[in-house]
Coordinates of C-alpha atoms in Angstrom, one line a residue:
M673 CA 114.0 70.0 100.3
K674 CA 111.8 70.7 97.2
A675 CA 111.5 67.0 96.7
C676 CA 110.3 66.6 100.2
L677 CA 107.6 69.3 99.8
F678 CA 106.5 67.8 96.5
I679 CA 106.0 64.4 98.1
L680 CA 104.0 65.9 101.0
L681 CA 101.6 67.1 98.4
L682 CA 101.3 63.6 97.0
F683 CA 100.9 62.1 100.4
P684 CA 99.0 64.7 102.5
G685 CA 98.8 62.3 105.5
L686 CA 102.5 62.1 105.8
S687 CA 104.5 64.2 108.4
L688 CA 107.7 65.7 107.1
N689 CA 109.5 65.1 110.5
A690 CA 108.0 61.8 111.4
Q691 CA 107.5 59.9 108.1
L692 CA 109.9 61.1 105.5
P693 CA 113.7 60.5 105.4
R694 CA 115.5 63.1 107.5
Q695 CA 116.8 66.0 105.5
T696 CA 120.1 65.1 103.9
G697 CA 123.4 66.7 105.1
R698 CA 126.0 68.1 102.7
M699 CA 127.8 64.8 102.5
E700 CA 124.6 63.0 101.6
D701 CA 123.8 65.7 99.0
A702 CA 127.3 65.2 97.5
G703 CA 126.7 61.4 97.5
V704 CA 123.5 61.9 95.5
R705 CA 125.3 64.0 93.0
V706 CA 128.0 61.5 92.6
F707 CA 125.5 58.7 92.2
Y708 CA 123.6 60.5 89.3
Q709 CA 126.8 61.6 87.7
K710 CA 127.6 57.9 87.3
T711 CA 124.1 56.8 86.3
G712 CA 123.5 59.6 83.8
G713 CA 121.0 61.6 85.8
K714 CA 118.0 59.4 85.0
P715 CA 115.6 57.6 87.4
V716 CA 116.9 54.2 88.3
W717 CA 114.6 52.8 91.0
L718 CA 111.0 52.7 89.7
T719 CA 111.8 52.1 86.0
T720 CA 111.0 48.7 84.4
G721 CA 114.6 47.6 84.8
G722 CA 115.1 49.0 88.3
R723 CA 112.0 48.0 90.0
Q724 CA 113.4 44.7 91.3
N725 CA 116.3 46.6 92.9
F726 CA 113.8 48.9 94.6
D727 CA 111.7 46.0 95.8
L728 CA 114.8 44.4 97.3
F729 CA 115.7 47.6 99.1
A730 CA 112.2 47.8 100.4
A731 CA 112.6 44.3 101.7
Y732 CA 115.9 45.2 103.4
L733 CA 114.1 48.2 105.0
R734 CA 111.3 46.0 106.4
E735 CA 114.0 43.8 108.0
A736 CA 116.2 46.6 109.2
A737 CA 115.9 45.5 112.8
R738 CA 117.7 42.3 112.0
L739 CA 120.7 44.5 110.9
G740 CA 120.6 46.4 114.2
L741 CA 119.0 49.4 112.5
N742 CA 115.6 51.2 113.0
K743 CA 113.6 51.4 109.8
E744 CA 111.9 54.6 111.1
D745 CA 115.2 56.4 110.5
Y746 CA 114.8 55.9 106.7
G747 CA 111.3 57.3 106.0
P748 CA 109.5 53.9 105.6
A749 CA 106.1 55.4 104.7
L750 CA 107.3 56.6 101.2
T751 CA 109.1 53.3 100.5
T752 CA 106.1 51.3 101.6
A753 CA 103.7 53.3 99.5
L754 CA 105.8 52.9 96.4
A755 CA 106.6 49.2 97.1
D756 CA 103.0 48.2 97.3
S757 CA 102.0 50.4 94.3
S758 CA 99.4 52.3 96.3
Y759 CA 100.7 55.4 94.6
K760 CA 101.2 56.1 90.9
I761 CA 103.7 58.7 89.9
P762 CA 102.0 61.3 87.6
T763 CA 104.9 62.6 85.4
A764 CA 108.5 62.0 84.5
A765 CA 109.6 65.1 86.4
D766 CA 107.8 63.8 89.5
S767 CA 109.5 60.5 89.0
L768 CA 113.0 62.1 89.1
H769 CA 112.1 64.0 92.3
I770 CA 111.0 60.8 94.0
D771 CA 114.0 58.8 92.6
S772 CA 116.4 61.3 94.2
V773 CA 114.8 60.9 97.6
I774 CA 114.9 57.2 97.3
T775 CA 118.6 57.4 96.3
A776 CA 119.4 59.6 99.4
T777 CA 117.6 57.1 101.6
V778 CA 119.4 54.1 100.1
I779 CA 122.8 55.8 100.4
R780 CA 122.1 56.6 104.1
F781 CA 120.9 53.1 104.8
F782 CA 123.9 51.4 103.3
S783 CA 126.3 54.0 104.9
D784 CA 124.9 52.9 108.2
V785 CA 125.3 49.2 107.3
A786 CA 128.9 49.9 106.4
Y787 CA 130.0 52.5 108.9
G788 CA 127.5 52.1 111.8
H789 CA 124.4 54.2 112.8
L790 CA 125.8 56.1 115.7
V791 CA 124.0 58.9 117.4
K792 CA 127.3 60.0 118.9
L793 CA 130.9 58.7 118.8
P794 CA 131.3 55.7 121.1
V795 CA 134.4 57.3 122.7
K796 CA 134.7 60.4 125.0
Y797 CA 137.9 61.3 123.2
N798 CA 138.9 60.4 119.7
G799 CA 142.4 61.5 118.6
L800 CA 142.1 59.6 115.3
P801 CA 141.0 61.0 112.0
A802 CA 137.3 60.9 111.6
L803 CA 135.9 58.6 108.9
Q804 CA 135.8 60.6 105.7
N805 CA 133.5 60.7 102.6
T806 CA 131.3 57.8 103.8
G807 CA 128.2 58.8 101.9
I808 CA 130.2 59.6 98.8
D809 CA 132.0 56.3 98.9
I810 CA 128.8 54.3 99.3
A811 CA 127.1 56.4 96.6
A812 CA 129.9 55.6 94.1
K813 CA 129.9 51.9 94.9
L814 CA 126.1 51.8 94.8
A815 CA 126.0 53.3 91.3
D816 CA 128.7 50.9 90.0
N817 CA 126.8 48.0 91.5
L818 CA 123.5 49.0 90.0
L819 CA 125.0 49.6 86.6
S820 CA 126.6 46.1 86.6
G821 CA 123.4 44.4 87.7
Q822 CA 124.9 43.2 91.0
F823 CA 122.6 45.0 93.5
S824 CA 121.6 41.7 95.2
Y825 CA 125.2 41.3 96.3
F826 CA 125.6 44.9 97.5
L827 CA 124.6 44.5 101.2
P828 CA 127.1 41.7 102.0
S829 CA 129.7 43.6 100.0
V830 CA 129.6 46.6 102.4
E831 CA 129.1 44.7 105.6
P832 CA 132.2 44.1 107.8
S833 CA 133.9 40.7 107.3
D834 CA 134.5 40.3 110.9
T835 CA 133.8 37.3 113.1
A836 CA 132.7 39.4 116.1
Y837 CA 130.4 41.3 113.9
M838 CA 128.8 38.2 112.4
A839 CA 128.4 36.7 115.9
V840 CA 126.5 39.7 117.2
K841 CA 124.4 40.0 114.0
N842 CA 123.5 36.3 114.3
C843 CA 122.5 36.8 117.9
I844 CA 120.2 39.7 116.9
A845 CA 118.7 37.5 114.1
A846 CA 117.9 34.8 116.7
L847 CA 116.5 37.0 119.4
Y848 CA 114.5 39.4 117.3
P849 CA 111.8 37.0 116.1
I850 CA 111.3 35.8 119.7
V851 CA 110.6 39.3 120.9
M852 CA 108.4 40.1 117.9
D853 CA 106.3 36.9 118.3
T854 CA 102.7 37.8 119.2
A855 CA 102.8 35.2 122.0
F856 CA 105.9 36.7 123.6
K857 CA 105.7 38.2 127.1
E858 CA 108.1 39.0 129.8
V859 CA 107.6 36.8 132.9
P860 CA 109.9 37.6 135.7
V861 CA 111.9 34.8 137.3
T862 CA 111.6 35.1 141.1
S863 CA 112.2 31.7 142.5
L864 CA 115.7 30.3 143.2
K865 CA 114.5 26.7 142.7
A866 CA 116.5 25.0 140.0
D867 CA 113.9 22.4 139.1
S868 CA 111.1 21.8 136.7
S869 CA 108.5 23.4 139.0
N870 CA 110.1 26.8 138.2
A871 CA 108.0 27.5 135.1
P872 CA 109.2 31.2 134.6
L873 CA 112.8 29.9 134.6
L874 CA 112.1 27.3 132.0
L875 CA 110.3 29.9 129.8
R876 CA 113.1 32.4 130.1
L877 CA 115.8 29.9 129.2
R878 CA 113.8 29.1 126.0
Q879 CA 113.4 32.8 125.2
I880 CA 117.1 33.4 125.4
G881 CA 117.7 30.6 123.0
I882 CA 118.8 27.8 125.5
S883 CA 116.9 24.7 124.4
D884 CA 116.1 21.7 126.5
S885 CA 117.3 19.4 123.6
L886 CA 120.1 19.3 121.0
P887 CA 119.9 17.7 117.6
G888 CA 121.3 14.2 117.9
A889 CA 122.0 14.6 121.6
G890 CA 118.6 14.3 123.1
K891 CA 117.5 16.0 126.3
V892 CA 119.7 18.5 128.0
S893 CA 119.5 18.6 131.8
L894 CA 118.2 21.8 133.5
S895 CA 121.5 22.1 135.4
A896 CA 123.4 22.2 132.1
R897 CA 121.0 24.8 130.7
I898 CA 121.4 27.0 133.7
R899 CA 125.2 26.7 133.4
Q900 CA 124.9 27.7 129.8
A901 CA 122.9 30.8 130.8
Q902 CA 125.4 31.7 133.5
R903 CA 128.1 31.7 130.9
L904 CA 125.9 33.9 128.6
F905 CA 125.9 36.4 131.5
N906 CA 129.6 36.0 132.3
M907 CA 128.9 34.4 135.7
L908 CA 130.2 31.5 137.6
D909 CA 128.7 28.5 135.8
D910 CA 127.9 26.1 138.7
G911 CA 124.2 25.6 138.0
V912 CA 123.2 27.3 141.3
L913 CA 120.6 30.0 141.1
R914 CA 121.5 33.3 142.8
E915 CA 120.0 36.8 142.9
P916 CA 122.6 38.3 140.5
F917 CA 121.8 35.6 138.0
L918 CA 118.0 36.2 138.3
K919 CA 118.6 39.9 137.9
A920 CA 120.5 39.3 134.6
L921 CA 117.8 36.8 133.4
N922 CA 115.1 39.4 134.1
V923 CA 116.6 42.2 132.0
P924 CA 113.9 42.8 129.3
L925 CA 114.8 41.2 126.0
T926 CA 114.0 44.4 124.2
Y927 CA 116.8 46.0 126.2
R928 CA 119.1 43.1 125.3
L929 CA 118.4 43.8 121.6
L930 CA 119.4 47.5 122.2
E931 CA 122.7 46.3 123.7
L932 CA 123.3 44.1 120.7
N933 CA 122.3 46.9 118.2
N934 CA 124.8 49.2 119.9
A935 CA 127.5 46.7 119.7
L936 CA 126.9 45.9 116.1
N937 CA 127.0 49.5 115.0
Q938 CA 130.2 50.1 117.0
L939 CA 131.8 47.1 115.3
R940 CA 130.9 48.6 112.0
W941 CA 132.5 51.9 112.9
L942 CA 135.6 50.1 114.3
H943 CA 135.9 47.9 111.2
Q944 CA 136.8 50.9 109.1
Y945 CA 139.8 51.7 111.3
K946 CA 140.9 48.1 111.4
K947 CA 141.2 48.3 107.6
E948 CA 143.6 51.2 108.0
A949 CA 146.0 50.0 110.7
P950 CA 146.6 47.4 113.4
V951 CA 144.2 47.9 116.3
V952 CA 144.4 47.3 120.0
L953 CA 140.8 47.0 121.3
V954 CA 139.8 47.0 124.9
N955 CA 136.2 46.5 126.0
I956 CA 135.7 47.7 129.5
P957 CA 132.6 45.6 130.7
S958 CA 134.1 42.4 129.4
T959 CA 137.6 43.3 130.7
G960 CA 139.2 41.8 127.5
L961 CA 141.7 43.0 125.0
V962 CA 142.1 41.9 121.3
F963 CA 145.0 42.9 119.0
Y964 CA 144.1 42.9 115.4
Q965 CA 146.5 42.9 112.4
E966 CA 145.1 43.2 108.9
G967 CA 141.7 43.0 110.5
K968 CA 142.3 39.6 112.0
P969 CA 142.6 38.9 115.8
V970 CA 146.1 37.7 116.7
L971 CA 146.2 38.1 120.4
Y972 CA 143.6 38.0 123.2
S973 CA 144.4 39.1 126.8
R974 CA 142.5 39.5 130.0
V975 CA 142.7 43.0 131.4
I976 CA 141.9 44.9 134.6
T977 CA 140.0 48.1 134.2
G978 CA 139.0 50.9 136.5
K979 CA 136.9 50.7 139.7
K980 CA 133.4 52.2 139.7
S981 CA 134.9 55.2 141.7
T982 CA 137.8 55.6 139.2
P983 CA 136.4 54.4 135.8
T984 CA 138.5 53.8 132.7
P985 CA 137.5 56.4 130.1
T986 CA 136.5 55.5 126.5
L987 CA 138.9 56.8 123.9
G988 CA 140.5 56.4 120.5
S989 CA 144.2 57.1 120.0
D990 CA 147.4 55.7 118.6
I991 CA 150.1 53.9 120.5
T992 CA 153.4 55.7 120.0
E993 CA 155.8 54.1 122.6
V994 CA 156.6 51.0 124.4
V995 CA 158.5 51.7 127.6
L996 CA 160.6 48.9 129.1
F997 CA 161.1 49.2 132.9
P998 CA 158.9 52.2 133.3
Y999 CA 158.9 54.4 136.4
W1000 CA 155.5 54.9 137.9
T1001 CA 154.9 58.5 138.6
V1002 CA 152.1 58.4 141.0
P1003 CA 149.2 60.8 140.1
N1004 CA 148.8 63.5 142.7
R1005 CA 145.3 62.4 143.8
I1006 CA 146.6 58.9 144.5
A1007 CA 149.7 60.2 146.2
V1008 CA 147.6 62.4 148.6
R1009 CA 144.6 60.2 149.2
E1010 CA 146.2 56.8 149.3
L1011 CA 150.0 56.9 149.8
L1012 CA 150.4 59.9 152.1
P1013 CA 148.3 58.3 155.0
Q1014 CA 150.4 55.1 154.6
I1015 CA 153.7 57.1 154.8
K1016 CA 152.5 59.0 157.9
K1017 CA 151.8 55.7 159.6
D1018 CA 155.1 54.0 158.6
R1019 CA 158.1 55.8 157.1
Q1020 CA 159.4 52.4 156.0
Y1021 CA 156.5 52.2 153.5
L1022 CA 158.5 54.2 151.0
V1023 CA 161.5 51.9 151.1
D1024 CA 159.5 48.7 151.1
N1025 CA 157.7 49.8 147.9
Q1026 CA 160.7 51.4 146.2
F1027 CA 159.2 54.9 146.2
E1028 CA 161.4 58.0 145.9
I1029 CA 160.4 61.6 146.4
L1030 CA 161.0 64.3 143.8
D1031 CA 160.5 68.0 144.2
K1032 CA 158.7 70.0 141.5
K1033 CA 162.0 70.4 139.6
G1034 CA 162.5 66.7 139.4
H1035 CA 165.3 66.5 142.0
I1036 CA 165.3 63.6 144.5
V1037 CA 164.5 64.7 148.1
P1038 CA 165.6 62.5 151.0
P1039 CA 162.3 61.4 152.8
S1040 CA 164.0 62.1 156.2
T1041 CA 164.1 65.8 155.5
I1042 CA 160.4 66.1 154.9
D1043 CA 157.9 67.0 157.7
W1044 CA 155.3 64.5 156.6
N1045 CA 152.7 65.4 159.2
S1046 CA 152.5 68.9 157.9
L1047 CA 151.4 67.7 154.4
G1048 CA 147.9 67.2 153.1
G1049 CA 145.6 67.6 150.1
N1050 CA 146.2 71.3 149.7
N1051 CA 149.9 71.1 150.7
F1052 CA 151.9 68.5 148.8
P1053 CA 154.7 70.1 146.8
Y1054 CA 156.3 66.7 145.8
V1055 CA 156.0 63.9 143.3
I1056 CA 156.2 60.3 144.3
R1057 CA 157.9 58.0 141.9
Q1058 CA 158.2 54.2 142.1
N1059 CA 161.5 52.7 140.8
T1060 CA 161.6 50.2 138.0
G1061 CA 161.5 46.5 138.3
C1062 CA 159.2 43.5 138.5
D1063 CA 157.6 44.9 141.7
N1064 CA 156.8 48.2 140.0
S1065 CA 153.0 48.8 139.9
L1066 CA 153.3 49.1 136.1
G1067 CA 155.3 45.8 135.8
I1068 CA 158.0 45.8 133.2
V1069 CA 156.1 47.2 130.2
K1070 CA 154.1 50.3 129.6
L1071 CA 152.3 51.3 126.3
N1072 CA 152.0 55.1 125.8
F1073 CA 149.4 56.9 123.8
Y1074 CA 148.0 60.4 124.1
S1075 CA 144.7 61.2 125.7
P1076 CA 143.5 64.0 128.0
F1077 CA 142.9 61.4 130.8
G1078 CA 146.4 60.4 131.5
V1079 CA 145.8 56.7 131.2
Y1080 CA 147.7 54.0 129.4
L1081 CA 148.1 50.2 129.0
H1082 CA 150.6 48.5 131.2
D1083 CA 151.9 45.2 132.8
T1084 CA 151.4 44.5 136.5
P1085 CA 153.0 42.3 139.1
G1086 CA 149.5 41.5 140.5
K1087 CA 148.8 38.6 138.1
A1088 CA 146.4 36.7 140.5
L1089 CA 143.7 39.3 139.9
F1090 CA 143.4 38.2 136.2
M1091 CA 141.9 34.9 137.4
L1092 CA 138.8 36.7 138.8
Q1093 CA 135.6 36.9 136.8
Q1094 CA 135.1 40.5 137.7
R1095 CA 138.2 42.6 137.1
F1096 CA 137.6 46.2 138.0
F1097 CA 140.4 47.3 140.3
S1098 CA 142.5 50.0 138.7
H1099 CA 142.6 53.7 139.0
G1100 CA 141.6 54.1 135.4
C1101 CA 144.6 52.6 133.5
V1102 CA 144.3 49.2 131.8
R1103 CA 146.4 46.4 133.2
V1104 CA 147.2 43.8 130.5
E1105 CA 147.9 40.2 131.4
E1106 CA 149.8 39.7 128.1
A1107 CA 151.5 43.1 128.1
V1108 CA 154.9 41.7 127.2
Q1109 CA 153.5 39.6 124.3
L1110 CA 151.6 42.6 123.0
A1111 CA 154.8 44.7 123.1
H1112 CA 156.5 42.1 121.1
L1113 CA 153.8 42.3 118.4
L1114 CA 153.9 46.1 118.3
L1115 CA 157.7 46.4 117.8
D1116 CA 160.2 45.4 115.2
K1117 CA 162.2 42.2 115.7
E1118 CA 165.3 43.8 117.2
A1119 CA 163.3 45.8 119.8
A1120 CA 161.1 42.8 120.6
A1121 CA 164.2 40.6 121.1
M1122 CA 165.7 43.2 123.4
I1123 CA 162.6 43.3 125.5
A1124 CA 162.5 39.5 125.8
L1125 CA 166.2 39.4 126.8
E1126 CA 166.1 42.3 129.3
A1127 CA 162.8 41.1 130.8
K1128 CA 164.4 37.8 131.8
G1129 CA 167.2 39.5 133.7
S1130 CA 165.4 42.5 135.0
Q1131 CA 166.7 44.1 138.2
P1132 CA 165.1 46.7 140.5
D1133 CA 167.6 49.4 139.3
Q1134 CA 167.0 49.0 135.6
R1135 CA 166.6 52.4 133.8
P1136 CA 163.6 52.9 131.5
V1137 CA 164.2 52.1 127.8
I1138 CA 161.8 53.7 125.3
F1139 CA 161.0 52.1 121.9
R1140 CA 159.1 53.9 119.2
V1141 CA 156.3 51.9 117.7
P1142 CA 157.3 51.6 114.0
V1143 CA 153.9 51.2 112.5
T1144 CA 150.8 53.3 113.2
T1145 CA 148.7 51.3 115.6
Y1146 CA 145.3 52.5 116.9
V1147 CA 144.0 51.8 120.4
F1148 CA 140.4 51.9 121.2
I1149 CA 138.8 51.6 124.7
L1150 CA 135.1 51.0 124.3
Y1151 CA 132.1 50.3 126.6
N1152 CA 129.8 47.6 125.4
T1153 CA 127.7 45.4 127.7
A1154 CA 127.0 43.0 124.8
W1155 CA 130.3 41.8 123.3
T1156 CA 132.1 38.7 122.2
D1157 CA 134.5 36.8 124.5
A1158 CA 137.8 35.1 123.6
T1159 CA 136.0 32.2 122.0
G1160 CA 133.9 34.5 119.8
Q1161 CA 130.7 33.8 121.7
V1162 CA 128.4 36.7 122.4
R1163 CA 128.1 37.5 126.1
F1164 CA 126.1 40.0 128.2
Y1165 CA 128.2 41.8 130.8
E1166 CA 127.3 43.8 133.9
D1167 CA 126.8 47.5 133.3
V1168 CA 129.5 48.3 136.0
Y1169 CA 129.7 52.0 135.4
R1170 CA 125.9 52.4 134.8
E1171 CA 126.6 53.9 131.4
N1172 CA 123.4 52.5 129.9
N1173 CA 121.0 53.9 132.4

């Protein structure tokens, strides 16, 4: 804090809160100490030998937006004043004060590049260990890098080596200069005419990077460009203009950049966990799942996530069990609100859907002995359980992990729904199209072979078989409206749960 007060005297026009780097936390203070322990406690940034490193950092800061970061978070006034030599440091003591502030800023900047600049965790529940010693780790690497004269390679060395990360970063790099161009303006597309008379449409297609020509291919038809834009927004790519497509087109590009920035920083955060263990990643708006081993994607699957009324929660946990032939113990709210009215209408409903009734002690109760008409939301002393088998609502495989929401990943007999573009139908759990294949990858060879064998000959009366997952495997359920698809292309998805409002 003394250094900040000192610099305010040097720059009387600067505001401590608005212009200077935010006050460092204990982790950042520890990082600064580690840095100077390694470098010998001397100024390193504004010396004759260190000036080029400082100038490179100042250049990084000016272009922070291309990295999904906001330069205002790093006190740009001080860096700018020092970079353009508009201020001369009076004494060696002053130089050390300023050097330490620069160091804290540099550590924070590269920590955000490596681990993500997150105002809050991207999950409502995180049962996994928090990332530790991020500032200290970056500080030690930074010092070593400077001492070896390799600072120009430092930024790419701490960025994630991840194809999804690079795709999102490249999308930001392409969109940012368009938005910052002095000639840029938002012109709403209001006409449904898919022809050359629709000037706002043609302008918007160019603004989102969809050109009317390709190198070596000549002109691209307007219909083809519209279909490309429809794919960008995860819509039916038939070249026909409809209101939902116009709505997606008219989302301000500054907002699209915010979506991309959010995705990029979550990918940074996620990358650190992918270095520790295999990761099952679900992104809700894109209704897709990716399984990573050693940081590389090895399986993609379409999924079905929660309806707007029963949204899937975001979370981080670790998968502990694979259950073959699971029972479905119907949550009380579903039993009372959805099943009970069906049972009252038709007692055969229980038999047709292989449901059995348990009392609170877990004993099976014959349905004929129950006065169903007397039951309701405030009076339902039973548990409804669906027997195992291919027609079970959980399919033949369930993947368990702890969360306070009572959700899990599972198979489903309703495979046809995976063919739909919009897949928000569940009560909050995640239905996985490739659930059996995912189970194979999570288990050892013997367990995987047993699942494959048993699944082929599954019968309605099969009993549940529980397999422990032998290797720590993280599961993340995230919510990003800008995300990559199965082909690695960035797409913008509908904000189904209105999380970004």
